[in-house]
PDB file of C-alpha atoms in Angstrom:
ATOM      1  CA  VAL N   1      20.063  26.244  -9.944  1.00  0.00           C
ATOM      2  CA  LEU N   2      21.967  24.928  -7.058  1.00  0.00           C
ATOM      3  CA  VAL N   3      20.019  23.918  -4.094  1.00  0.00           C
ATOM      4  CA  TYR N   4      21.647  23.860  -0.546  1.00  0.00           C
ATOM      5  CA  LEU N   5      20.079  22.413   2.490  1.00  0.00           C
ATOM      6  CA  GLY N   6      21.368  23.508   5.862  1.00  0.00           C
ATOM      7  CA  ALA N   7      20.989  21.938   9.352  1.00  0.00           C
ATOM      8  CA  GLY N   8      18.356  23.015  11.680  1.00  0.00           C
ATOM      9  CA  GLY N   9      15.487  23.551   9.168  1.00  0.00           C
ATOM     10  CA  GLN N  10      17.477  26.439   7.595  1.00  0.00           C
ATOM     11  CA  VAL N  11      17.914  26.690   3.796  1.00  0.00           C
ATOM     12  CA  THR N  12      20.196  28.872   1.678  1.00  0.00           C
ATOM     13  CA  VAL N  13      18.480  31.154  -0.687  1.00  0.00           C
ATOM     14  CA  PRO N  14      19.515  30.434  -4.320  1.00  0.00           C
ATOM     15  CA  GLN N  15      20.304  32.930  -7.150  1.00  0.00           C
ATOM     16  CA  LEU N  16      17.083  33.795  -8.798  1.00  0.00           C
ATOM     17  CA  VAL N  17      18.004  36.750 -10.859  1.00  0.00           C
ATOM     18  CA  GLY N  18      17.829  35.800 -14.474  1.00  0.00           C
ATOM     19  CA  LEU N  19      15.179  33.066 -14.027  1.00  0.00           C
ATOM     20  CA  THR N  20      11.583  33.300 -15.054  1.00  0.00           C
ATOM     21  CA  VAL N  21       8.988  33.865 -12.470  1.00  0.00           C
ATOM     22  CA  SER N  22       7.985  30.066 -12.824  1.00  0.00           C
ATOM     23  CA  GLN N  23      11.583  28.913 -12.595  1.00  0.00           C
ATOM     24  CA  ALA N  24      12.042  30.889  -9.492  1.00  0.00           C
ATOM     25  CA  ALA N  25       8.750  29.503  -8.023  1.00  0.00           C
ATOM     26  CA  VAL N  26      10.048  25.895  -8.536  1.00  0.00           C
ATOM     27  CA  ALA N  27      13.364  26.510  -7.041  1.00  0.00           C
ATOM     28  CA  LEU N  28      12.016  28.163  -3.943  1.00  0.00           C
ATOM     29  CA  SER N  29       9.388  25.478  -3.606  1.00  0.00           C
ATOM     30  CA  LYS N  30      11.938  22.715  -3.656  1.00  0.00           C
ATOM     31  CA  LEU N  31      13.431  24.527  -0.571  1.00  0.00           C
ATOM     32  CA  GLY N  32      10.262  24.921   1.253  1.00  0.00           C
ATOM     33  CA  LEU N  33      10.237  28.731   0.758  1.00  0.00           C
ATOM     34  CA  VAL N  34       7.484  30.917  -0.523  1.00  0.00           C
ATOM     35  CA  MET N  35       7.677  33.645  -3.022  1.00  0.00           C
ATOM     36  CA  HIS N  36       6.104  37.128  -3.113  1.00  0.00           C
ATOM     37  CA  VAL N  37       6.202  38.384  -6.722  1.00  0.00           C
ATOM     38  CA  SER N  38       5.914  41.952  -8.344  1.00  0.00           C
ATOM     39  CA  GLY N  39       5.725  41.949 -12.040  1.00  0.00           C
ATOM     40  CA  ASP N  40       6.116  39.258 -14.601  1.00  0.00           C
ATOM     41  CA  GLY N  41       8.913  37.986 -16.939  1.00  0.00           C
ATOM     42  CA  TYR N  42      12.418  37.519 -15.756  1.00  0.00           C
ATOM     43  CA  VAL N  43      13.558  38.089 -12.169  1.00  0.00           C
ATOM     44  CA  VAL N  44      15.754  41.315 -11.851  1.00  0.00           C
ATOM     45  CA  GLU N  45      15.865  41.687  -8.142  1.00  0.00           C
ATOM     46  CA  GLN N  46      15.499  39.394  -5.020  1.00  0.00           C
ATOM     47  CA  GLU N  47      15.468  39.976  -1.329  1.00  0.00           C
ATOM     48  CA  PRO N  48      17.010  38.342   0.574  1.00  0.00           C
ATOM     49  CA  LYS N  49      19.982  37.948  -1.864  1.00  0.00           C
ATOM     50  CA  GLU N  50      21.611  34.678  -2.780  1.00  0.00           C
ATOM     51  CA  GLY N  51      23.357  32.958   0.073  1.00  0.00           C
ATOM     52  CA  ALA N  52      21.080  34.175   2.909  1.00  0.00           C
ATOM     53  CA  LYS N  53      19.991  31.632   5.513  1.00  0.00           C
ATOM     54  CA  LEU N  54      16.124  31.343   5.970  1.00  0.00           C
ATOM     55  CA  PRO N  55      13.945  28.913   7.913  1.00  0.00           C
ATOM     56  CA  ARG N  56      11.732  26.723   5.716  1.00  0.00           C
ATOM     57  CA  GLY N  57       8.319  28.614   5.093  1.00  0.00           C
ATOM     58  CA  ALA N  58       9.959  32.001   4.968  1.00  0.00           C
ATOM     59  CA  ALA N  59       9.265  34.211   1.987  1.00  0.00           C
ATOM     60  CA  VAL N  60      11.568  35.577  -0.770  1.00  0.00           C
ATOM     61  CA  ALA N  61      10.384  38.775  -2.472  1.00  0.00           C
ATOM     62  CA  ILE N  62      11.148  39.003  -6.148  1.00  0.00           C
ATOM     63  CA  VAL N  63      10.765  41.679  -8.839  1.00  0.00           C
ATOM     64  CA  ALA N  64      10.262  40.625 -12.353  1.00  0.00           C
ATOM     65  CA  LYS N  65       9.954  42.918 -15.330  1.00  0.00           C
ATOM     66  CA  GLU N  66      12.235  41.887 -18.229  1.00  0.00           C
ATOM     67  CA  LYS N  67      10.804  40.049 -21.044  1.00  0.00           C
ATOM     68  CA  THR N  68      14.407  38.793 -22.032  1.00  0.00           C
ATOM     69  CA  PRO N  69      16.834  37.499 -19.720  1.00  0.00           C
ATOM     70  CA  PRO N  70      18.893  40.275 -17.940  1.00  0.00           C
ATOM     71  CA  HIS N  71      22.650  40.241 -17.944  1.00  0.00           C
ATOM     72  CA  THR N  72      23.966  38.472 -14.882  1.00  0.00           C
ATOM     73  CA  MET N  73      27.461  38.230 -13.480  1.00  0.00           C
TER      74      MET N  73
END
């Protein structure tokens, strides 16, 4: 997982699809973001998408439902 810090308290949302819920939580916590989770297992959807700019403290919603890693491109 790559972590990008931007100027002015903004951070760039990382790619979370394919990670476990716990891995996604750690990645977002390091950026100062919070996570809203639906489901368990591997992340299959996230909003906002990778690359979006958010202020620290903002939330990222994820949907997890796979028990095995989904195919990612």
